[in-house]
Coordinates of C-alpha atoms and ligand atoms in Angstrom, one line a residue:
X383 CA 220.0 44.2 55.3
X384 CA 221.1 41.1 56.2
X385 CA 224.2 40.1 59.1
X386 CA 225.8 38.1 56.3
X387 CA 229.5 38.3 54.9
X388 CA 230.7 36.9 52.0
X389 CA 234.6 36.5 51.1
X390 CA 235.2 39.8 49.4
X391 CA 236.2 38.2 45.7
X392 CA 232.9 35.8 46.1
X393 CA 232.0 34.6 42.7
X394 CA 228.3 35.4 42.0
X395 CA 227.0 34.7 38.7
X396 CA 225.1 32.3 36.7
X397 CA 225.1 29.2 35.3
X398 CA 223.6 27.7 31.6
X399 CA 224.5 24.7 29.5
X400 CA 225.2 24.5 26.0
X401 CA 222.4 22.1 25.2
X402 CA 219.9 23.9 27.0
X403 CA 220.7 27.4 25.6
X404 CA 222.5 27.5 22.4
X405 CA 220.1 26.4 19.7
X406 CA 221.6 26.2 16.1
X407 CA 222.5 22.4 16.9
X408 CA 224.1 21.4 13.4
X409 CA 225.3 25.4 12.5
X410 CA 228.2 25.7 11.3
X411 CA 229.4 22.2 11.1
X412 CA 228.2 21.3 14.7
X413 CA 227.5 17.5 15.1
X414 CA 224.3 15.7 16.2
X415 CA 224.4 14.9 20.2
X416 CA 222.5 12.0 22.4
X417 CA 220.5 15.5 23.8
X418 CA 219.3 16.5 20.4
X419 CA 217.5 13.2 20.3
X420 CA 215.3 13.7 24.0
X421 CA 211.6 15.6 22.7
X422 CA 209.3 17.4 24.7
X423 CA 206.8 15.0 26.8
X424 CA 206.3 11.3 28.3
X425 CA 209.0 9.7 26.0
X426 CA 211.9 11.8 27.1
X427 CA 212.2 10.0 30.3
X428 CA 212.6 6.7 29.0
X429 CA 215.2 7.9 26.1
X430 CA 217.0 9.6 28.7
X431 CA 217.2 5.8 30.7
X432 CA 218.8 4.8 27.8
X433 CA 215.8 2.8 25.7
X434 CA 216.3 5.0 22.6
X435 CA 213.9 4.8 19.7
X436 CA 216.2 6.3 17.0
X437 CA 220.2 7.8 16.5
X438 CA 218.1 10.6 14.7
X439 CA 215.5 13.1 15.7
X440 CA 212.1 11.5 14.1
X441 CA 210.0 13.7 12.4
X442 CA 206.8 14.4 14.4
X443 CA 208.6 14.9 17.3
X444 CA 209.6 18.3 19.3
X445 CA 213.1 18.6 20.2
X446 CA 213.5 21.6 22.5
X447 CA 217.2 21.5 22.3
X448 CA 217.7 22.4 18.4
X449 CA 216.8 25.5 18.8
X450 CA 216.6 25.9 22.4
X451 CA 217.0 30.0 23.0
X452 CA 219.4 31.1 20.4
X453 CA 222.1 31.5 22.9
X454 CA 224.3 30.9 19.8
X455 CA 223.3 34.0 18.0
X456 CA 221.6 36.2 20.7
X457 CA 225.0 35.6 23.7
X458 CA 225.7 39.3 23.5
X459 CA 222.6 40.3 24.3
X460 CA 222.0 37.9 27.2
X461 CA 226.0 39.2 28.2
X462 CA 225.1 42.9 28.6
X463 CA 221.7 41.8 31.5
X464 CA 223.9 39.2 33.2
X465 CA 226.8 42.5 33.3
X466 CA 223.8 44.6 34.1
X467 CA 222.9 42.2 37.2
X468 CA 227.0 42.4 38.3
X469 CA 227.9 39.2 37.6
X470 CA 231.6 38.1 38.3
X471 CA 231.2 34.9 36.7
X472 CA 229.5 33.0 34.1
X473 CA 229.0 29.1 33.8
X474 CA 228.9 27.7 30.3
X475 CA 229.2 24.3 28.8
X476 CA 231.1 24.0 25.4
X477 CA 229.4 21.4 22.9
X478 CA 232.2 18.3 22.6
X479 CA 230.1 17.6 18.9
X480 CA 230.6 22.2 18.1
X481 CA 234.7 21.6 18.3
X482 CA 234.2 17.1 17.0
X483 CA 231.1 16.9 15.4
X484 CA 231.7 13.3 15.3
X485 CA 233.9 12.8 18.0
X486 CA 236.7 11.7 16.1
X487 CA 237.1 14.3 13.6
X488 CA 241.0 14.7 12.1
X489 CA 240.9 18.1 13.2
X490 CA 238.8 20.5 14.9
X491 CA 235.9 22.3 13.4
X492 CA 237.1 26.1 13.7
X493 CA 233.6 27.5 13.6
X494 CA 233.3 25.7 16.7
X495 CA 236.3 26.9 18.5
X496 CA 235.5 30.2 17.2
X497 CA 232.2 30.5 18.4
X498 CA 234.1 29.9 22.0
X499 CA 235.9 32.3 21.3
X500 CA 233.9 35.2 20.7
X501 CA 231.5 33.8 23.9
X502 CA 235.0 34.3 26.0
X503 CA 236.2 37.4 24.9
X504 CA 232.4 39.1 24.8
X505 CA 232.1 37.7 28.8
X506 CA 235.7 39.1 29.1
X507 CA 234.8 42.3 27.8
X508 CA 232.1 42.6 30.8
X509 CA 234.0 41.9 33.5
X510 CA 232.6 38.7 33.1
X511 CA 235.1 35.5 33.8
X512 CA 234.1 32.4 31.9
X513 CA 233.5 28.8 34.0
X514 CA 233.6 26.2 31.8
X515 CA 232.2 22.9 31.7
X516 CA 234.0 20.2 29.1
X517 CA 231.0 18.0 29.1
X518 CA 227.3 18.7 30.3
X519 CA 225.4 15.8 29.6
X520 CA 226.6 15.9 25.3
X521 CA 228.3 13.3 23.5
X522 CA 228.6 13.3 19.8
X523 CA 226.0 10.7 17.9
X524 CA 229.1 9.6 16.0
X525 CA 230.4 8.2 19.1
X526 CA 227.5 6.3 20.4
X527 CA 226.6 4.7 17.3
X528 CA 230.3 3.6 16.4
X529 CA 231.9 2.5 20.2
X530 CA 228.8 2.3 22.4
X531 CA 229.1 5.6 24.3
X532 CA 231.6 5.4 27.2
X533 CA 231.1 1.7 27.3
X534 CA 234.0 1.7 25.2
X535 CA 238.1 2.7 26.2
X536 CA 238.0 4.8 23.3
X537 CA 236.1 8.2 24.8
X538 CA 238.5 8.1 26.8
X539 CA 241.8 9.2 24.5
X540 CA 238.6 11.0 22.3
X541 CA 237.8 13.3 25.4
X542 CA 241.6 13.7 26.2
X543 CA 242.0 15.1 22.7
X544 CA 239.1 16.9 22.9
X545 CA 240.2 18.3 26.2
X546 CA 243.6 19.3 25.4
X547 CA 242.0 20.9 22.1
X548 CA 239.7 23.4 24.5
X549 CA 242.9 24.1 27.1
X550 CA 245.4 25.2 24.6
X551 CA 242.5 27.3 22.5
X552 CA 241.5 29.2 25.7
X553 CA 244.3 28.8 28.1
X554 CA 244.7 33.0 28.3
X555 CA 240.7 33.0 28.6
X556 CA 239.3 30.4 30.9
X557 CA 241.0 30.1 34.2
X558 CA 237.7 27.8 36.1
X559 CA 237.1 24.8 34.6
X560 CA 234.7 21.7 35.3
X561 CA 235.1 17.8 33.9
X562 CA 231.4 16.5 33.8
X563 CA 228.3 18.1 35.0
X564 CA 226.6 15.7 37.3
X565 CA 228.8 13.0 37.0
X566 CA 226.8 10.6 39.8
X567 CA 223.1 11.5 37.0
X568 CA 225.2 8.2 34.8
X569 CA 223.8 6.1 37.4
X570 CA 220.2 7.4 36.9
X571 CA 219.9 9.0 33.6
X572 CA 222.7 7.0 31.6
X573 CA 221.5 8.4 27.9
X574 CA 221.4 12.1 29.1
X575 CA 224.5 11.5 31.1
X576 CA 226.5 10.0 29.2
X577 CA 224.9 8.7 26.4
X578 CA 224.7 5.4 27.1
X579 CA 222.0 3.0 25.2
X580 CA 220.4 -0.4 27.0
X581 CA 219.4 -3.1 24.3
X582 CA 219.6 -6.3 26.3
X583 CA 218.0 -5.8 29.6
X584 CA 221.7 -7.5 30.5
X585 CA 223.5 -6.4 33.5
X586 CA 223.0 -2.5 33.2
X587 CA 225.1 -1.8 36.4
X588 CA 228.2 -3.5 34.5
X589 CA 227.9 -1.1 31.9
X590 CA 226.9 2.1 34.0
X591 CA 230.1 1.3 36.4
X592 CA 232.5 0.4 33.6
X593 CA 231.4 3.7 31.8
X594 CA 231.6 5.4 35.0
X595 CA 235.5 4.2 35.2
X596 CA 236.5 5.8 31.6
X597 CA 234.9 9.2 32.7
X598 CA 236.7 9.0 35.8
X599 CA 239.8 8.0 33.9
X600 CA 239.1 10.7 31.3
X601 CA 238.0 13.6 34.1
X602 CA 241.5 12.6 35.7
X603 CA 243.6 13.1 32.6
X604 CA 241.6 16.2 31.8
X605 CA 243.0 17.4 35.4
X606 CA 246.4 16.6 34.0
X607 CA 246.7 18.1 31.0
X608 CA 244.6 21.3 32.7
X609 CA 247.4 21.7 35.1
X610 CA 249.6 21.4 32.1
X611 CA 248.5 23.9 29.6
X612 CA 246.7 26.2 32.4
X613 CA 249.1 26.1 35.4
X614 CA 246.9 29.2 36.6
X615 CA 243.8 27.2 36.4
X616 CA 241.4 25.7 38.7
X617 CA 239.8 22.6 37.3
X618 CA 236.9 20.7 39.3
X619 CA 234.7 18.0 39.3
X620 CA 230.9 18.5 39.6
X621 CA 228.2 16.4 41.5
X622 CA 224.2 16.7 41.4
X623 CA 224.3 16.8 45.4
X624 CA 221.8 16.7 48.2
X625 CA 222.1 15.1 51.2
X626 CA 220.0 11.7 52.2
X627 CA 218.3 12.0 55.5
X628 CA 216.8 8.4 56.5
X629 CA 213.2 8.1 57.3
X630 CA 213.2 7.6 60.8
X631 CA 216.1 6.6 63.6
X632 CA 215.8 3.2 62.4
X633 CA 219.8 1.8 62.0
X634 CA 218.0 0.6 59.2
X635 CA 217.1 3.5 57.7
X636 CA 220.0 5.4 58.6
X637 CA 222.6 3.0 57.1
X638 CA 220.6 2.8 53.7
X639 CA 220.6 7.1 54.4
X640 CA 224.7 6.4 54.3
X641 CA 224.6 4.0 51.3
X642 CA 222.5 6.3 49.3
X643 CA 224.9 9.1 49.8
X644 CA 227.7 7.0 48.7
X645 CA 226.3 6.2 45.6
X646 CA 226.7 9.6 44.9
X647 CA 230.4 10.4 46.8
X648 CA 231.3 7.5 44.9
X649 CA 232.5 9.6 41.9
X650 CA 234.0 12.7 43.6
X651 CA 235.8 10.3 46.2
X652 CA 237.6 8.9 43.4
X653 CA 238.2 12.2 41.8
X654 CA 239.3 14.3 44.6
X655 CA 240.7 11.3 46.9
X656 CA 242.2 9.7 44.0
X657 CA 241.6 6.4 44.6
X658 CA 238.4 3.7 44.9
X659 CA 236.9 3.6 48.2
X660 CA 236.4 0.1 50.2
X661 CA 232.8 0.6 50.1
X662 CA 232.7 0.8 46.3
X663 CA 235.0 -2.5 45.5
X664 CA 232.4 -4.4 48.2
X665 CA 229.2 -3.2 46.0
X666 CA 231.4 -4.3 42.9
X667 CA 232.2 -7.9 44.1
X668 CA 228.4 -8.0 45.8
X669 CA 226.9 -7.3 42.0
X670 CA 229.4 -9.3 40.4
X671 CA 230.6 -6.6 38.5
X672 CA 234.1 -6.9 36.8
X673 CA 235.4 -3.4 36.2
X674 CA 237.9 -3.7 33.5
X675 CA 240.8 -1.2 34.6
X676 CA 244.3 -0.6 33.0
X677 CA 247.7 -1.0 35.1
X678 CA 248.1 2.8 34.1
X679 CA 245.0 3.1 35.4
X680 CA 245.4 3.6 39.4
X681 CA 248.5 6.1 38.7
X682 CA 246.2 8.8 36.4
X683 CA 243.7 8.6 39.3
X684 CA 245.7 9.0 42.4
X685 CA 248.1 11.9 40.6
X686 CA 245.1 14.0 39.0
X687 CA 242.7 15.0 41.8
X688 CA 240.7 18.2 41.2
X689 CA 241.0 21.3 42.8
X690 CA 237.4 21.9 43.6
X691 CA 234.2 20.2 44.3
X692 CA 231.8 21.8 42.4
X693 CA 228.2 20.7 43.3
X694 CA 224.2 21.6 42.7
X695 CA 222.1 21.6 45.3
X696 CA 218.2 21.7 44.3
X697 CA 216.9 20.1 47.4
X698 CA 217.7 17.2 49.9
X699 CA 216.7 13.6 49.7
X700 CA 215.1 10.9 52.2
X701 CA 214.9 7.0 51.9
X702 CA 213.7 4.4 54.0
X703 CA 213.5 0.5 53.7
X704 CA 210.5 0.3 55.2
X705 CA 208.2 -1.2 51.9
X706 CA 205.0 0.5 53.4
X707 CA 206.6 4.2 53.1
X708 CA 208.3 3.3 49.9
X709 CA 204.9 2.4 48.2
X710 CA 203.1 5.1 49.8
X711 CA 205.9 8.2 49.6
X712 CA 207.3 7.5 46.6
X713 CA 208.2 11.4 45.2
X714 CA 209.5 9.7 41.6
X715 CA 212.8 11.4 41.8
X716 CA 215.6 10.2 39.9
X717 CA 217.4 9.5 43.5
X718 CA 214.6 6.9 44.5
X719 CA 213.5 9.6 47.4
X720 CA 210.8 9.3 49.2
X721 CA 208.8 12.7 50.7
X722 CA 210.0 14.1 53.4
X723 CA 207.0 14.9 55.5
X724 CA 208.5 18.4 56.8
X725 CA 209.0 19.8 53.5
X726 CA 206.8 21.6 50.8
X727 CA 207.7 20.8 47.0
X728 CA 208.1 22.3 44.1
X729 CA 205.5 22.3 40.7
X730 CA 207.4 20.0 39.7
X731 CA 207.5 17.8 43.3
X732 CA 211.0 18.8 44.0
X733 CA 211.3 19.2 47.3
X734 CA 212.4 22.4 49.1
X735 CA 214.7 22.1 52.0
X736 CA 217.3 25.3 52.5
X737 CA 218.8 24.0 55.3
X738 CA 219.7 21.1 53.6
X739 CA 221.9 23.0 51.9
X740 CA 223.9 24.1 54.5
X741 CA 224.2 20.5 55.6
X742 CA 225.0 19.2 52.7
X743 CA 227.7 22.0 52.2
X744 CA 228.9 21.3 55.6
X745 CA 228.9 17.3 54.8
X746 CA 230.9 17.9 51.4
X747 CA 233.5 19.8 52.8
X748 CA 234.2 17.8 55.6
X749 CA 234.5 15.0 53.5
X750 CA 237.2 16.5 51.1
X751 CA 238.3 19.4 52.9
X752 CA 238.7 21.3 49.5
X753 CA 237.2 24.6 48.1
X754 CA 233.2 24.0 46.9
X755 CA 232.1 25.8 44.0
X756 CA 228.3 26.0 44.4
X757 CA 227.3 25.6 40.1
X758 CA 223.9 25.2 40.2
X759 CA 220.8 26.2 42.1
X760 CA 217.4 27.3 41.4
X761 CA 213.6 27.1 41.7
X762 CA 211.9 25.9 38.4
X763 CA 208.4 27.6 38.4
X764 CA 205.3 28.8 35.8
X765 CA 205.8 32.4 35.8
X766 CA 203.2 34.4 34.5
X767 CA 203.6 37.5 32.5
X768 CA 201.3 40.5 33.4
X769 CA 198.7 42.6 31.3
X770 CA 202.0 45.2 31.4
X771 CA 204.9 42.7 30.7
X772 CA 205.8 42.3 34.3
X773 CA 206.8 38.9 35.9
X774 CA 206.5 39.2 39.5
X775 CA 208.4 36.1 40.7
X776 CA 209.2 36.7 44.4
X777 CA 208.4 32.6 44.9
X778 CA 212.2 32.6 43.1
X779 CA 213.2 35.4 45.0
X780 CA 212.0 33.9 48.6
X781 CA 213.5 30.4 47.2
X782 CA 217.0 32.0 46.6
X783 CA 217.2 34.0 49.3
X784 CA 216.7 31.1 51.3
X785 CA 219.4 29.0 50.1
X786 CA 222.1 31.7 49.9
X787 CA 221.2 33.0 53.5
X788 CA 221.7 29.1 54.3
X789 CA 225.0 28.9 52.1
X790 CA 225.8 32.1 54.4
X791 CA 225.6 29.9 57.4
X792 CA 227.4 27.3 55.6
X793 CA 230.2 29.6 55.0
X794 CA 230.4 31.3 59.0
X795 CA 230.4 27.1 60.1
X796 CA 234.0 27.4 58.4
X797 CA 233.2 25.8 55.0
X798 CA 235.0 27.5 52.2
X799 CA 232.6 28.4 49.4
X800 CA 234.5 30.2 46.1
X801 CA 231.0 31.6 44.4
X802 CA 227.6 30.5 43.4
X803 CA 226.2 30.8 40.2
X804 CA 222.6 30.2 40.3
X805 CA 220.6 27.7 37.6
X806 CA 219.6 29.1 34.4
X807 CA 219.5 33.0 34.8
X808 CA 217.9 33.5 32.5
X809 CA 215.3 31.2 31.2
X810 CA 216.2 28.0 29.5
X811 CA 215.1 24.5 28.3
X812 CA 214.7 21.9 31.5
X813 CA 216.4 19.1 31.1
X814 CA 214.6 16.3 32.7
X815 CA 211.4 17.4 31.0
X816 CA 212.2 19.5 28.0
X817 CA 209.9 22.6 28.8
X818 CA 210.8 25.5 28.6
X819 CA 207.4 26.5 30.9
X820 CA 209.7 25.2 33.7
X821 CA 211.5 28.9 34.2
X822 CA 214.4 29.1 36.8
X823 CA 215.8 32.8 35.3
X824 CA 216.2 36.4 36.3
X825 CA 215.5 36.9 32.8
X826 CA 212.3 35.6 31.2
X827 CA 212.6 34.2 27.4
X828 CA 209.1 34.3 25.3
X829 CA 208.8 30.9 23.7
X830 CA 207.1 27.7 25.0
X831 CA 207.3 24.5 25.4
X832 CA 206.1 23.7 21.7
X833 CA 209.2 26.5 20.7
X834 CA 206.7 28.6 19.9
X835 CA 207.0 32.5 20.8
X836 CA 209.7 35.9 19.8
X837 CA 212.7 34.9 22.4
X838 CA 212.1 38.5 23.3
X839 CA 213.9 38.6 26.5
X840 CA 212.3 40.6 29.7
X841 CA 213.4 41.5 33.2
X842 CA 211.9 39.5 36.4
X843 CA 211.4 41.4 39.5
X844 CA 214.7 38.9 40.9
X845 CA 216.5 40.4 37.9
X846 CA 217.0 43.5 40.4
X847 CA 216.5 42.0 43.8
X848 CA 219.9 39.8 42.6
X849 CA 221.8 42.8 41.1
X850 CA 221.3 44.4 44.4
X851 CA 222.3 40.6 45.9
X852 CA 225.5 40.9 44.2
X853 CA 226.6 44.7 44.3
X854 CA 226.0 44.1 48.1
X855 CA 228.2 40.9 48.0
X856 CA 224.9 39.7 50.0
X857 CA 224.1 42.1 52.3
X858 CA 221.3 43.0 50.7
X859 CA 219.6 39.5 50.9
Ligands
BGP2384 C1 220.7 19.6 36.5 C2 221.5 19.9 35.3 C3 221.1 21.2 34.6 C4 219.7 21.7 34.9 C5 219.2 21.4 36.3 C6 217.8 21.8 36.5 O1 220.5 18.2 36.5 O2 222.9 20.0 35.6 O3 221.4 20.9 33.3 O4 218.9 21.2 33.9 O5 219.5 20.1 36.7 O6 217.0 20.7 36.2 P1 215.8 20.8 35.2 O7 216.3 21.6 34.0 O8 215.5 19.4 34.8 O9 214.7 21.5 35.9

């Protein structure tokens, strides 16, 4: 038993993404996205930098997110464990391309909006209550090859239309919704992000910030016409998070600690404060960058802030400007952190740090004072199936407990947490590497990283430990 106490109408759940879980990407009139272009392997890094190779899959290549686990056929299935484990909520992503295959598209494509359908009402027949996320990571191809991706004005009135399409389809169904997923990963992964290409080596920062502007024009109009159609509705943003500790005492380090952070708050200031922050028009006008804003522009922002922050929290960060550490501690995350000397990492060299959760928790909320949604955490591991079908994973279970005893914390230090749905419950295709060997779920799906296997679905020793998580509402941690 643990001494912890959640709010009594906690949210615990879990959280997938369209990309990584549906499969059937061009069923049922379903358009081509940037993520159905990133393979298994080395390449997918640098296509998901932006240096693409082709606007269509090539054919020796594995892409893990065509099929991915057959979400879009098996959902009922994967419904009844995830109402077997409790869950109050479940996060989903709908495909932009399933409801526009190309973006533009006179009208809607109603095997799309169908599909959504059925997902809601089947989650709503379980006691389940949709989260939805309008955009995780996809943009139709349609879009990139015509206007450049969000380099161009025109994703912005697409994704409104888009937007307002979703709301007034599902406004009696969905009542949580999310913008972008990881709105800050443009800056570090721009073709997964936000599918932004990089021909010239020109100024890359011009184009990342300007595309970074019509999001946060589009995420802010999204907020309006949520509030709109859904005045019951809670729409948020939703930030790849993880606090920056610096390297030593150093002011050095610990004002680069600061900038680091920032280059993350950057996006969520703007769309819970409403407005650009000093710090941000100074790093415009000291990288000569010329953000080209409409008059309109400063209005949608300051009038549409969200009513959430939601957030994931893998693991904290830690940077230093000393050259000698950088060169020596490098951990090749997509944040430019080096290793933090005090923490273990993952098999994948993330690094683990549970109380850096509760400090980062405690750091979001005292920076917008507004309810945190916690979206996304999780340990990707190899799990290994035993001679009689068992998957023993209590590294997952000791990682989770961790964090949600430390979210516990969080939540007694006075920071208002709404729910937490963990990453991928059940397994799912990794984004930053494709693989499927890379399992985070409660629920382990047989196929590999070369797609090959039955997508028979099987139990994990955490499947129970978090049924008994959430039927306790966390006592039993
Ligand atoms: C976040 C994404 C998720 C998920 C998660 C785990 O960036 O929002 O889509 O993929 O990371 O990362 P990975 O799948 O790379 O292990």
């Amino acid at each position: 038993m643990s001494n912890y106490t959640f709010p009594k109408d906690f949210l615990w759940g879990g959280a997938i993404a369209a990309n990584q879980s549906e499969g059937a990407y061009l069923e049922d009139g379903k358009g081509l996205t940037n993520v159905d272009l990133l393979p298994t392997g080395d390449k997918r890094r640098d296509i998901m930098k932006g240096y693409v190779p082709s606007l269509k899959p090539l054919k020796d290549e594995f892409y893990p997110s065509h099929e991915a686990i057959d979400f879009y056929h098996r959902y009922k299935e994967d419904i009844a464990l995830f109402a077997e484990m409790g869950f109050k909520v479940l996060r989903v992503s709908i495909a932009w391309s399933r409801i526009f295959p190309t973006g533009e598209d006179e009208t809607p494509n109603e095997a799309g909006l169908k599909f959504y359908d059925d997902l809601f009402d089947e989650l709503l027949k379980n006691s389940i209550q949709p989260v939805v996320t309008l955009a995780h990571f996809d943009v139709p191809v349609n879009l990139i090859e015509k206007y450049g991706s969000w380099r161009s004005r025109e994703l912005v009135y697409l994704f409104e239309r888009y937007a307002k399409t979703v709301f007034s389809r599902y406004k009696d169904k969905v009542k949580y919704w999310m913008t972008f997923n990881e709105i800050n990963m443009l800056l570090h992964l721009p073709f997964l992000a936000a599918g932004l290409i990089f021909k010239e080596e020109g100024n890359k920062k011009q184009i990342q910030y300007q595309a970074a502007h019509h999001q946060l024009v589009a995420s802010a109009l999204a907020v309006k016409t949520c509030h709109e159609i859904i005045p019951d509705a809670k729409i948020g943003c939703m930030l790849a998070a993880g606090t920056f500790y610096p390297y030593t005492c150093n002011p050095e380090d610990v004002f680069h600690a600061l900038e680091k952070d920032r280059e993350s708050y950057f996006f969520i200031d703007v769309q819970s404060r409403g407005k650009y922050p000093g710090y941000a028009k100074r790093f415009f006008k000291d990288h000569h960058l010329n953000i080209e804003m409409k008059p309109e522009d400063e209005e949608i922002l300051k009038n549409h802030t969200v009513d959430f922050i939601g957030f994931s929290y893998y693991s904290s960060r830690t940077t230093s400007t000393d050259p000698e550490v950088i060169k020596n501690m490098t951990s090749g995350n997509v944040f430019g952190s080096v290793s933090n000397p005090y923490l273990e990492k993952s098999e994948w060299g993330w690094t683990i740090d549970p109380k850096g959760f509760r400090i980062t928790a405690n750091q979001l909320y005292d920076r917008y004072q507004k309810p945190l949604f916690v979206v996304e955490n999780g340990l990707g591991a190899v799990d290994e199936v035993t001679e009689d079908g068992k998957i023993n994973d209590d590294y997952r279970i000791d990682y989770l407990k961790q964090h949600i005893a430390e979210m516990a914390e969080a939540i007694q230090d006075g920071v208002e947490i709404i729910g937490y749905t963990s990453w991928g419950p059940i397994d799912i295709v990794s984004a930053s590497t494709g693989e499927m060997k890379k399992r985070y779920g409660y629920i382990y799906v047989d196929r590999d990283n070369k797609g090959k296997g039955t997508l028979k679905r099987i139990k994990k020793k955490s499947f129970y430990w978090y049924k008994s998580v959430i039927e306790s509402n966390g006592e039993n941690l």
